[in-house]
XYZ file of C-alpha atoms in Angstrom:
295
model
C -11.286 -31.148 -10.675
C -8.892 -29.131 -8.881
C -10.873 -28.342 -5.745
C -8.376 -26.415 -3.806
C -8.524 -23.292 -6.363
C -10.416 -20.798 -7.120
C -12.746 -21.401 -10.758
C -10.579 -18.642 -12.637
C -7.327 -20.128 -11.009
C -8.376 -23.796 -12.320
C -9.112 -22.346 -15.754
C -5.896 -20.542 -15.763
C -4.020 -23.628 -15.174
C -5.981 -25.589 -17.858
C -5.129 -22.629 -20.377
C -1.653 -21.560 -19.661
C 1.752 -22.924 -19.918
C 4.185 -23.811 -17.022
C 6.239 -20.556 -18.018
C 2.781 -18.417 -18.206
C 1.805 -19.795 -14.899
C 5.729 -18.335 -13.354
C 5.121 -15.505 -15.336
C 1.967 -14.754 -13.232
C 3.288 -15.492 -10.122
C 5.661 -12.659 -10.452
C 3.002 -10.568 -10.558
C 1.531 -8.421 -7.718
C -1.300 -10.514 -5.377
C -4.302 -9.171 -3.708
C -5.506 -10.443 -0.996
C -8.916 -8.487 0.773
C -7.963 -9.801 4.274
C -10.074 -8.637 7.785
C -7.330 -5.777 8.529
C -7.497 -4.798 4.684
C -11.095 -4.273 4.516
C -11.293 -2.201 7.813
C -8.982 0.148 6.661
C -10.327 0.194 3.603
C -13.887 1.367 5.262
C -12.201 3.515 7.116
C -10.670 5.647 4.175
C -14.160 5.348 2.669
C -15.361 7.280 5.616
C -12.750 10.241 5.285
C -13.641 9.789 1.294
C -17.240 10.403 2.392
C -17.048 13.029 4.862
C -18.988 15.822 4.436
C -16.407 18.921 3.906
C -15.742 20.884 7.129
C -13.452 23.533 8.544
C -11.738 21.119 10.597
C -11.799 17.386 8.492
C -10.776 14.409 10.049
C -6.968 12.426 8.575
C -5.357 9.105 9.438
C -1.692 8.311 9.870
C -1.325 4.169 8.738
C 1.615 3.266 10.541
C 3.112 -0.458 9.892
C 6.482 -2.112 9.313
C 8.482 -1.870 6.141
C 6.933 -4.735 3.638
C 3.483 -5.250 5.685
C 1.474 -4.255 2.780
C 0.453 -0.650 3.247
C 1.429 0.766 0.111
C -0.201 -2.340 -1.735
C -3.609 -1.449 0.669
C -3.734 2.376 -0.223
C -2.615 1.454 -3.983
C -5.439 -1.226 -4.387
C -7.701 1.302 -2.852
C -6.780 4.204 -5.068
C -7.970 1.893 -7.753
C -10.728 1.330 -6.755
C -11.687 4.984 -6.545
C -10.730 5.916 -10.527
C -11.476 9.150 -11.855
C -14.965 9.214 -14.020
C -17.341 12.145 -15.522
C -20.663 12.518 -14.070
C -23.019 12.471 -16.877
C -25.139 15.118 -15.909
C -22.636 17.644 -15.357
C -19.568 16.413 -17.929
C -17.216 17.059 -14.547
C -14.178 15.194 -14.193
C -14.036 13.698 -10.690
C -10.800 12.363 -9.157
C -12.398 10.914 -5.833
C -8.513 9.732 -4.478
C -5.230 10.962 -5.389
C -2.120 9.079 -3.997
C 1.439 10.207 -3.854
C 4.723 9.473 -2.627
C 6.321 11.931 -0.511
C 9.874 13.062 -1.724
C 12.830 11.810 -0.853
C 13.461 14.518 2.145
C 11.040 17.053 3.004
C 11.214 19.631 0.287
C 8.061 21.834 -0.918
C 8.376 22.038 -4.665
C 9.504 18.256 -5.466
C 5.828 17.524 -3.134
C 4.075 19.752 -5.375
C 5.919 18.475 -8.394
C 4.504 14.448 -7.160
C 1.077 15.710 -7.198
C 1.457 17.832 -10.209
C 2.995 14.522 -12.219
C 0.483 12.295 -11.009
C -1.842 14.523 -12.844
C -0.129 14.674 -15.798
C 0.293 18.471 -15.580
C 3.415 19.796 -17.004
C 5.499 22.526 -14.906
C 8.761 24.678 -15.279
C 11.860 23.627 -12.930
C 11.810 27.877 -13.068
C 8.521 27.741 -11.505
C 8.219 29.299 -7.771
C 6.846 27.329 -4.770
C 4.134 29.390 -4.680
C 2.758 29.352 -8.147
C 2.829 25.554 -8.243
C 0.858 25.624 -4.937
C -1.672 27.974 -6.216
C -2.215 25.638 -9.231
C -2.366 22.190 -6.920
C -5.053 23.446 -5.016
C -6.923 24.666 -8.279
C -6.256 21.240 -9.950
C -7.639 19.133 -6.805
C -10.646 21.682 -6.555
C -11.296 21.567 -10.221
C -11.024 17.710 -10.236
C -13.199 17.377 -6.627
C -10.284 15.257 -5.161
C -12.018 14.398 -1.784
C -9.069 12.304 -0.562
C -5.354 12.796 -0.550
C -2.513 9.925 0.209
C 0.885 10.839 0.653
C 2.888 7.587 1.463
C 6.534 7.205 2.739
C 5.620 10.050 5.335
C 8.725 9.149 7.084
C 10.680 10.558 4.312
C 9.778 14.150 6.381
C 12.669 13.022 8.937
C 15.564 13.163 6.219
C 15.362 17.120 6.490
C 16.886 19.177 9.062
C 14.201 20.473 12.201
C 13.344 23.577 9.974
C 12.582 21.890 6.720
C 10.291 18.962 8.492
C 8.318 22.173 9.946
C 8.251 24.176 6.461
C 7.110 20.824 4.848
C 4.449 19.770 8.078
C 2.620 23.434 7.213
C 2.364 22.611 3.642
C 0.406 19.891 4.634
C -1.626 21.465 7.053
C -2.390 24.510 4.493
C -3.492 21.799 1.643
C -5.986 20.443 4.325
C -6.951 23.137 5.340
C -7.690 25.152 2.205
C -9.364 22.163 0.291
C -10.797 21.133 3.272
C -9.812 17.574 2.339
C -9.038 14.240 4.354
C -5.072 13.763 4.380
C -3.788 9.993 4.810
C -0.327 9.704 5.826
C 1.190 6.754 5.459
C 4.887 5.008 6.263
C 6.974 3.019 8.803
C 6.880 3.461 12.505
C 9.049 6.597 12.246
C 6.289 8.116 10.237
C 4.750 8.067 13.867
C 7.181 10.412 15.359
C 7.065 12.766 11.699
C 3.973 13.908 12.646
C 4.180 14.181 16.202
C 6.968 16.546 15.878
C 4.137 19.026 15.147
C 1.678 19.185 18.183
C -1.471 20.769 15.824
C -0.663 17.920 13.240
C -0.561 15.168 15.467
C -4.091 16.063 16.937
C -5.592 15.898 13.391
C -4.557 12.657 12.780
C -5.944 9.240 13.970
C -3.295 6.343 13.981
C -3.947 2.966 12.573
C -1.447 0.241 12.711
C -0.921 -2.458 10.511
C 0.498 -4.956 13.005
C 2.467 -7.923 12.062
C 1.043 -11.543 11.477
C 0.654 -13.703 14.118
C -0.044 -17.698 14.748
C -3.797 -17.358 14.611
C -7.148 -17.743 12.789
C -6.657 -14.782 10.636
C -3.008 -15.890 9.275
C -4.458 -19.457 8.772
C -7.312 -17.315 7.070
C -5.061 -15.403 4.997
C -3.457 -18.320 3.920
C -6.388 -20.639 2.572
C -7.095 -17.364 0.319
C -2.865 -17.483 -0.872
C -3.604 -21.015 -1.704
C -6.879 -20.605 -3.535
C -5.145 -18.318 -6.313
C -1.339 -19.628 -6.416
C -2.049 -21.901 -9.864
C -0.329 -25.072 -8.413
C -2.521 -28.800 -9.545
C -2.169 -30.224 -6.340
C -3.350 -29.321 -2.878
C -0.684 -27.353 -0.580
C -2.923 -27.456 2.407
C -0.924 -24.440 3.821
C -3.039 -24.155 6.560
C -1.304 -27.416 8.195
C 0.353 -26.258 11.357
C 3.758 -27.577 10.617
C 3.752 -25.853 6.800
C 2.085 -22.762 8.008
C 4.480 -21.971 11.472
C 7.118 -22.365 8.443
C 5.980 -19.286 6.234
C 5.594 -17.888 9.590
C 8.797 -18.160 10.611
C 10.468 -17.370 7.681
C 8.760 -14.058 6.647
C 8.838 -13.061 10.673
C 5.099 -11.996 10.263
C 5.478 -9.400 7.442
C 3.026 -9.765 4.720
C 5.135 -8.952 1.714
C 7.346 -11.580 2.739
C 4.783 -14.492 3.036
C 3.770 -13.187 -0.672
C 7.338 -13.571 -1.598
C 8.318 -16.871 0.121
C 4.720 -18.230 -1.656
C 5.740 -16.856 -5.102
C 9.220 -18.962 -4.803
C 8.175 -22.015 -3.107
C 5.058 -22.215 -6.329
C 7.552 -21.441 -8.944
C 9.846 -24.549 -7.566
C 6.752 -26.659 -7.220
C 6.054 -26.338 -11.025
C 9.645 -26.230 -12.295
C 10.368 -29.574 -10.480
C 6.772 -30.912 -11.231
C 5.373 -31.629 -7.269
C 3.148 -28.770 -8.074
C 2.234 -27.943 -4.095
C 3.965 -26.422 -1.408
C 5.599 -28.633 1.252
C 8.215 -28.546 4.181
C 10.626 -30.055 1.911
C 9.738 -27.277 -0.991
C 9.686 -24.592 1.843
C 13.434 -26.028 3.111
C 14.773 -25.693 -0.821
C 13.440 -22.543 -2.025
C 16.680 -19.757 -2.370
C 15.131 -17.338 0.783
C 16.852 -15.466 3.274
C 14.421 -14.028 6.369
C 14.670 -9.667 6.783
C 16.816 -10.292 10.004
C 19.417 -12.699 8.394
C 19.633 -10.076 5.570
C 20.340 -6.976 8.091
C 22.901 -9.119 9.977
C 24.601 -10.342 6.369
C 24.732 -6.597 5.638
C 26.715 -5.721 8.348
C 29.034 -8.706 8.358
């Protein structure tokens, strides 16, 4: 009995080979931690909200690699499009995009229109496309609309961040939808460069880890689905001030130094996670990286 795992983890170990086991380890993690799930009933709220002249939007603000986009993607999932019965309708509850590269009007409209699947002509003026966006989100009673990488507004010159600011503003206020912005602390100062905007917007931020009850929290969950035969006990203060260390309190990068330090422990058969696996595993912390960079 492999007590330390979650049921489906302990039959996936049982069923799969040592390759099968790396194999899923690669893959993307979920873990429904406190900060997660408060967020995540906070965008049910602005999902929710009944529609209004003025409606209410959020601005998620955390570093790069703290797991916002994997937050708004997990909850974008959850919120699928489906067809009432009773009506036949198509409803798209949430619809998340990325914002382009550097503020620009038609390659936004183009993201949404993609991530619809509707086809458009490069020939196609700004304002057609935007007449047909807000027909496609009414038609498909879109209540909720993510745009992450908000910072991406700041690439453009003072003119174009204003031209692309109003776009937004227009959307939310013609489908009289909830907007969630979401991006790195710069994202912050996007918005605020439009007084109106940055009163419409509420600002949660995803802060980094810390030594406390919730990381040790967080971790107990890692170890419950990382399919290793033998007990980590990651919670241990001198493993778990390691993994804090190292990924310098981002959450992206405990995933990552987890997934490397699990796919030694099964290639060299210890099969849990130790100091010594932690001190051999090929990992360089985002500071060291920045600072090899620029040497």
């Amino acid at each position: 009995m492999m007590t330390h795992l979650h049921p489906k983890t302990e039959e996936l170990i049982n069923n799969s080979s040592d390759k099968e086991r790396i194999n899923l380890l690669k893959k993307p993690k979920w873990i429904g931690y406190t900060g997660a799930k408060i967020i995540h009933k906070k965008l049910e709220e602005l999902r929710d909200y009944p529609t209004n002249l003025r409606m209410p939007n959020l601005l998620l603000v955390g570093d790069s690699n703290n797991g916002k986009t994997a937050l708004l993607n997990k909850f974008t999932e959850l919120n699928k499009s489906f067809i009432k019965e009773e009506t036949q309708e198509l409803f798209l509850p949430v619809l998340m995009v990325q914002s382009p590269p550097e503020p620009d009007e038609k390659r936004f409209y183009n993201a949404i229109l993609e991530s619809l699947h509707s086809p458009y002509r490069s020939s196609e003026k700004a304002e057609l496309r935007q007449q047909r966006v807000i027909h496609l989100l009414n038609k498909l009673n879109v209540k909720l609309l993510i745009i992450d990488e908000i910072q991406h507004v700041l690439a453009g010159t003072v003119s174009k961040q204003r031209l692309f600011l109003n776009v937004l503003k227009y959307l939310s206020n013609e489908l009289k939808i909830s907007l969630v912005c979401s991006g790195t602390r710069e994202a912050f100062n996007a918005i605020q460069t439009d007084p109106q905007l940055a009163n419409r917007f509420e600002p949660k931020v995803l802060s980094k880890w810390h030594n406390d009850e919730e990381f040790l929290r967080l971790l107990a969950s890692f170890e419950r689905i990382l399919p290793l035969k033998k007990p980590s006990f990651l919670i241990e203060d001198s493993v778990s001030k390691i993994i804090l260390s190292k990924s310098e309190g981002l959450l992206g990068e405990v995933s990552k130094i987890l997934e490397l330090a699990s796919i030694y422990a099964i290639e060299t058969g210890v099969e849990s996670i130790s100091k010594s696996v932690l001190s051999k595993i090929d990992y360089t912390p985002p500071s060291e990286r920045k600072k090899m960079i620029f040497r």
